[in-house]
PDB file of C-alpha atoms in Angstrom:
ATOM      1  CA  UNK K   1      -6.253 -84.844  63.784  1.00 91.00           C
ATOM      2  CA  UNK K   2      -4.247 -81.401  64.129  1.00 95.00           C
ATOM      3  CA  UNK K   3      -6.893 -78.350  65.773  1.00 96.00           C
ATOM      4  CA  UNK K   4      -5.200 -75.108  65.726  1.00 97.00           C
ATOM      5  CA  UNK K   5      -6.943 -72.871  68.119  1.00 96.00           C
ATOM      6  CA  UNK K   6      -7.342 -69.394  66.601  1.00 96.00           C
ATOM      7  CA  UNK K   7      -7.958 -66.140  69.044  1.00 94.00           C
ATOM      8  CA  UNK K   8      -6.664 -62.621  69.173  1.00 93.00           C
ATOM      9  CA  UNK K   9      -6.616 -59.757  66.924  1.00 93.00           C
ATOM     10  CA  UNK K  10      -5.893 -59.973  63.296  1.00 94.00           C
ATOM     11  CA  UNK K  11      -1.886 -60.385  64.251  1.00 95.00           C
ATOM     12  CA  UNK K  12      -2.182 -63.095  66.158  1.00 95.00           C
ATOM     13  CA  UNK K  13      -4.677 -65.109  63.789  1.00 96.00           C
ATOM     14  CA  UNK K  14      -2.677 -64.724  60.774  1.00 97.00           C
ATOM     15  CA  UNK K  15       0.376 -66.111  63.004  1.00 96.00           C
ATOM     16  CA  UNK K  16      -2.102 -69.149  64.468  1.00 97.00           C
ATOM     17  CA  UNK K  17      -3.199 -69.859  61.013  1.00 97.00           C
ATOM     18  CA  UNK K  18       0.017 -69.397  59.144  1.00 96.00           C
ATOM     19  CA  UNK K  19       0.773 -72.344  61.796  1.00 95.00           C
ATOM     20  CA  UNK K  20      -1.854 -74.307  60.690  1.00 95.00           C
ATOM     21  CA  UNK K  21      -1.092 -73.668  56.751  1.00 95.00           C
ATOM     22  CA  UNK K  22       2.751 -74.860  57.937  1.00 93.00           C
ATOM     23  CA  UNK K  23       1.395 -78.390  59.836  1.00 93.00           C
ATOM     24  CA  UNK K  24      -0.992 -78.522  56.861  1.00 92.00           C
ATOM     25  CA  UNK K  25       1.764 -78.750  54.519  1.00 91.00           C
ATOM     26  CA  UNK K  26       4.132 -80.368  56.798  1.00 90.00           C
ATOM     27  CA  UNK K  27       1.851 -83.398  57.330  1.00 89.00           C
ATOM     28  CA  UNK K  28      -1.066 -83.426  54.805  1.00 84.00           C
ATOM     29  CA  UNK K  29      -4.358 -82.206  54.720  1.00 75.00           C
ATOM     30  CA  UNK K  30      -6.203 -85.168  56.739  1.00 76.00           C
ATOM     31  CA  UNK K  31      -8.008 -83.730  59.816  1.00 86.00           C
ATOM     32  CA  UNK K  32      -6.790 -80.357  59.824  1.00 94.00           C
ATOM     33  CA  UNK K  33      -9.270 -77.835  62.062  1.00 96.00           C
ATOM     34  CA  UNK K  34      -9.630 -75.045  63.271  1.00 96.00           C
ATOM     35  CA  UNK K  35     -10.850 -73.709  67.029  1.00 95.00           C
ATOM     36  CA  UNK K  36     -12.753 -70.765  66.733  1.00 94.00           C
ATOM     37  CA  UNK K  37     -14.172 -71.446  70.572  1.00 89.00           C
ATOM     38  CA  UNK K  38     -11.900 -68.613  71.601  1.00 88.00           C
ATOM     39  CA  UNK K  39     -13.205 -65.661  69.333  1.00 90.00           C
ATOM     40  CA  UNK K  40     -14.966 -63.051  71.238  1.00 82.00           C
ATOM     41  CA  UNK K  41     -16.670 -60.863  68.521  1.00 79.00           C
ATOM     42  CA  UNK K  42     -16.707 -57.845  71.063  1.00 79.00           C
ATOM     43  CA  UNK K  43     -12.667 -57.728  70.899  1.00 81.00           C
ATOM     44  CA  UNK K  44     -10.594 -57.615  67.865  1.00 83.00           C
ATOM     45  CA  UNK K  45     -12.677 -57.252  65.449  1.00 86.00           C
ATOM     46  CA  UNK K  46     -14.357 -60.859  66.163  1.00 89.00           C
ATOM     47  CA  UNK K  47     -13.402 -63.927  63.761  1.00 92.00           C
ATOM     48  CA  UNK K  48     -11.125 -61.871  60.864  1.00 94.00           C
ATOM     49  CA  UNK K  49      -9.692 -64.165  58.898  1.00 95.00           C
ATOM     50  CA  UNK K  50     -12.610 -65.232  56.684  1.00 93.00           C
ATOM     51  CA  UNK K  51     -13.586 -61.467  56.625  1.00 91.00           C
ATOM     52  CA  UNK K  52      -9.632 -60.186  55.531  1.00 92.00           C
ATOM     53  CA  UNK K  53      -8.821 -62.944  53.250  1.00 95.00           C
ATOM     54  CA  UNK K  54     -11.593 -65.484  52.741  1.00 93.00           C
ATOM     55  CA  UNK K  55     -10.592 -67.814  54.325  1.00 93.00           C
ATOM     56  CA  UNK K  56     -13.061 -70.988  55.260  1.00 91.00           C
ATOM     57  CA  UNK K  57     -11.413 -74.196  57.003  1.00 91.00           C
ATOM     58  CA  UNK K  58     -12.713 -77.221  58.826  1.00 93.00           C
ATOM     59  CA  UNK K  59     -13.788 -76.245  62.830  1.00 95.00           C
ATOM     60  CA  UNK K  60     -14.036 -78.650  65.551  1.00 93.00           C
ATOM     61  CA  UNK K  61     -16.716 -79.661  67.282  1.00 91.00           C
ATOM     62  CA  UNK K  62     -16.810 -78.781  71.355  1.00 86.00           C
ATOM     63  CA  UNK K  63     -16.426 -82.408  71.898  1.00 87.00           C
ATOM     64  CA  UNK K  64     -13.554 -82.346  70.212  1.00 91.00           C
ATOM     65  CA  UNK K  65     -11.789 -79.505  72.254  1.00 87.00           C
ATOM     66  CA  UNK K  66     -13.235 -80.966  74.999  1.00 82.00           C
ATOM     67  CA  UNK K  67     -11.308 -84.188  74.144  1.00 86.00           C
ATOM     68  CA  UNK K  68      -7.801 -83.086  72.951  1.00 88.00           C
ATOM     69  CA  UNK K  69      -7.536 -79.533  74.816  1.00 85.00           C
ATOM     70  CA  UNK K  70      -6.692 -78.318  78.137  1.00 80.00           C
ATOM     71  CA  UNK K  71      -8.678 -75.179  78.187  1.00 76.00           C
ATOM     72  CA  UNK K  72     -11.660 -74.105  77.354  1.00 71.00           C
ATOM     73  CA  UNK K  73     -13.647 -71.116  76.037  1.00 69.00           C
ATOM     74  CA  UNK K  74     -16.943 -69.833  78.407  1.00 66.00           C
ATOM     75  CA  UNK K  75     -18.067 -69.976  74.742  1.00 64.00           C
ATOM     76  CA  UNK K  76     -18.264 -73.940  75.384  1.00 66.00           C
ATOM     77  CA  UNK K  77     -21.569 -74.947  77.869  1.00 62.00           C
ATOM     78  CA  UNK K  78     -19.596 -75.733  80.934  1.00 66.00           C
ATOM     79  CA  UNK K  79     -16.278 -74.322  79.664  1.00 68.00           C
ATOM     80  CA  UNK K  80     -14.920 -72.618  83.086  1.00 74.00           C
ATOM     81  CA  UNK K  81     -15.430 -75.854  84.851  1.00 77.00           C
ATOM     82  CA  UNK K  82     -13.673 -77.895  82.384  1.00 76.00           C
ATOM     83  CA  UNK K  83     -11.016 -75.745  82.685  1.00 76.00           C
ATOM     84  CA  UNK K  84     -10.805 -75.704  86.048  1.00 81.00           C
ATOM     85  CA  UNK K  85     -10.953 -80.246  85.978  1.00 80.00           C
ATOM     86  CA  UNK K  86      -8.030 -80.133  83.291  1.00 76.00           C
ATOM     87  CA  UNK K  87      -6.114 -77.554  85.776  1.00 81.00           C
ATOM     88  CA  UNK K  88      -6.099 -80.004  88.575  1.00 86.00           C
ATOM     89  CA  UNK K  89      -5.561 -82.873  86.455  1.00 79.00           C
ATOM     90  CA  UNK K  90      -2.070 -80.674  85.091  1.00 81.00           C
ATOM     91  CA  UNK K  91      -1.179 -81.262  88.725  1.00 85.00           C
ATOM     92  CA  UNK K  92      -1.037 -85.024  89.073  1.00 88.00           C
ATOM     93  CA  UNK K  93      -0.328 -86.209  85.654  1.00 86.00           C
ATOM     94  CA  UNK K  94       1.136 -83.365  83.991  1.00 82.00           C
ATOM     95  CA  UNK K  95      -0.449 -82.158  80.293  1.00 81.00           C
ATOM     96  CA  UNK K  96      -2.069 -84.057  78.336  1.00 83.00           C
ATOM     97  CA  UNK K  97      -0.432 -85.576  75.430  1.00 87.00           C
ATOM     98  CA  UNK K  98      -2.505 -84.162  72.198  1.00 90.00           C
ATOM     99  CA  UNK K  99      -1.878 -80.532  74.323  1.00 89.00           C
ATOM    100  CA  UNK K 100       0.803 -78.327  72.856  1.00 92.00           C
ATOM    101  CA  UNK K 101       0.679 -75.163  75.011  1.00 90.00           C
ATOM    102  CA  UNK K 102       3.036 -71.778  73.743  1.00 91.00           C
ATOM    103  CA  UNK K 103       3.425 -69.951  76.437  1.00 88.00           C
ATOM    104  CA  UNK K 104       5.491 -67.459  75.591  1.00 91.00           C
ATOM    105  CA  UNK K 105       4.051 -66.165  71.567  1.00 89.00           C
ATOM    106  CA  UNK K 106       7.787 -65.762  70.472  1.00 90.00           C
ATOM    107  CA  UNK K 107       9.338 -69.671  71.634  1.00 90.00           C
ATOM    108  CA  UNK K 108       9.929 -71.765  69.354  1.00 92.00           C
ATOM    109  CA  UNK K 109       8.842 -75.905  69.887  1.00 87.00           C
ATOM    110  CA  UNK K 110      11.381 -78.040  67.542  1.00 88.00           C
ATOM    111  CA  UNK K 111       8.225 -80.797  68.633  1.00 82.00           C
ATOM    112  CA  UNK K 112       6.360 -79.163  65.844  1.00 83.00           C
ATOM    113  CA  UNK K 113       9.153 -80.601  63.195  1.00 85.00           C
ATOM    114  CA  UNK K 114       8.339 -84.506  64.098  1.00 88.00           C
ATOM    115  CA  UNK K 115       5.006 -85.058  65.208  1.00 91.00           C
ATOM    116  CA  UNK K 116       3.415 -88.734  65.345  1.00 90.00           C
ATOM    117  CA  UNK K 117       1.060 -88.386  62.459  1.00 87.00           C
ATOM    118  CA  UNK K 118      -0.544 -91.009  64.238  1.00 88.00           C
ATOM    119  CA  UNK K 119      -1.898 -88.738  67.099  1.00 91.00           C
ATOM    120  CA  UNK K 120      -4.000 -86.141  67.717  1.00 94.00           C
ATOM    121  CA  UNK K 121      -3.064 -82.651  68.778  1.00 95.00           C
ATOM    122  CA  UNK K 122      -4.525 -79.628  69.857  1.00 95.00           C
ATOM    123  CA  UNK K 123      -2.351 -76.340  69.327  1.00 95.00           C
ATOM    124  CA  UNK K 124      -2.691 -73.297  71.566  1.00 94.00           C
ATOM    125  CA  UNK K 125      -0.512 -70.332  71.603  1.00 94.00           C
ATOM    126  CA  UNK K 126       0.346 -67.375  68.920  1.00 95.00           C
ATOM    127  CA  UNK K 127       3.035 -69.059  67.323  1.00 95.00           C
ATOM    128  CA  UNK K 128       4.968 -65.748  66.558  1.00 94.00           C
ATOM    129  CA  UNK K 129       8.088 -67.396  65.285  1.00 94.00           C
ATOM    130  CA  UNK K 130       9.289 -67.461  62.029  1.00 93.00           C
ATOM    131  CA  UNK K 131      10.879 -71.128  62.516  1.00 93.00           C
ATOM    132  CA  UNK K 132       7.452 -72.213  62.030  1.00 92.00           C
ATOM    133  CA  UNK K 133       6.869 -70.912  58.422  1.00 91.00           C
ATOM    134  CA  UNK K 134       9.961 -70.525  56.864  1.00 90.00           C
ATOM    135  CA  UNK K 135       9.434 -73.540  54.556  1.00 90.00           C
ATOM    136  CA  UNK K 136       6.062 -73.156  53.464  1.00 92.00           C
ATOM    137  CA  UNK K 137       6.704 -69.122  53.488  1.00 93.00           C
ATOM    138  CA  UNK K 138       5.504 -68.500  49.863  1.00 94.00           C
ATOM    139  CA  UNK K 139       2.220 -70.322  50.474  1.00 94.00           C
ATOM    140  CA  UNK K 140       1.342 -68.119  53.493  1.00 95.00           C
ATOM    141  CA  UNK K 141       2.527 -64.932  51.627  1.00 94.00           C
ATOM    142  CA  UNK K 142       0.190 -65.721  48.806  1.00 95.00           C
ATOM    143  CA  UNK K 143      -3.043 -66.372  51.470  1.00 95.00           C
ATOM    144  CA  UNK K 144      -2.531 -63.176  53.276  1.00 96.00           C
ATOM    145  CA  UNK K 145      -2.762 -60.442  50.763  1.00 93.00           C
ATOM    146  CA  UNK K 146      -4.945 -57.633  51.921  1.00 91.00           C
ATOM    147  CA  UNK K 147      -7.295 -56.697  49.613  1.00 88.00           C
ATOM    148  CA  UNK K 148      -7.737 -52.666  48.740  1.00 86.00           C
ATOM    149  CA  UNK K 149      -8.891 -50.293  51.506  1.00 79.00           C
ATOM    150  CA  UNK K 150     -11.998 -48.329  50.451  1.00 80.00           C
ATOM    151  CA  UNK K 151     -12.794 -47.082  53.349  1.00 77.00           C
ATOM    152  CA  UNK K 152     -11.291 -43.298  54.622  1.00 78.00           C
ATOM    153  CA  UNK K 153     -11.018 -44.854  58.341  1.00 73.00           C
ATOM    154  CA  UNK K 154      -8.463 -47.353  57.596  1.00 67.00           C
TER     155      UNK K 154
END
């Protein structure tokens, strides 16, 4: 199972999903989610994606992030203090391995290319590199086209 976690403004969800359209067609559609844990409708506009462009994909459950993440949303009952267990735990043993972590929204993880499609991983970060997309680039070109503005504000 591959969970993309999705969070931000419109920007930086089309970049997290245009990640999980490239995994998606990297290693097949099995088990492909989304996070939406992380979406505070009182920033950003809330969850845009579906609104924008339509788009509907499998979510995970809170078990699942739970199980294959290293942070949590206060979304999630208990979230801060399972944050706050998988923090220490980072200390002793070091990340988990489903966790990929992006730091930095513009580094690029050649890890992405080779994954064990027998694992699970949980992906967290903006993934605002165009390594990641470059060979599914059509595909994400043809999901993200804005429909007409109507509306005088925008």
């Amino acid at each position: 199972m591959y969970i993309v976690a999705i969070e931000g403004g419109l920007g930086n969800q089309m970049f997290q999903y245009a990640l999980f359209i490239s995994l998606k067609e990297r290693y097949g559609d099995g088990l492909m989610k989304l996070d939406l844990s992380f979406i505070n409708p009182f920033m950003h506009n809330g969850y845009e994606l579906q609104r924008v462009f339509g788009i509907q994909q499998p979510l995970c459950t809170k078990w699942e992030v739970i199980r294959y993440s290293e942070y949590c949303s206060k979304n999630i009952a208990f979230g801060s203090l399972w944050t706050f267990v998988w923090a220490v735990r980072r200390k002793i043993f070091g990340r988990k391995k489903s966790m990929v972590y992006q730091a930095d929204s513009t580094q690029y993880f050649p890890l992405c290319e080779k994954l064990d499609k027998n694992r699970n991983y949980y992906f967290k970060g903006v993934w605002a590199n165009y390594r990641y997309f470059k060979e599914c680039e059509s595909a994400i070109r043809n999901i993200f086209i804005f429909p007409e503005i109507s509306d005088e504000k925008n």
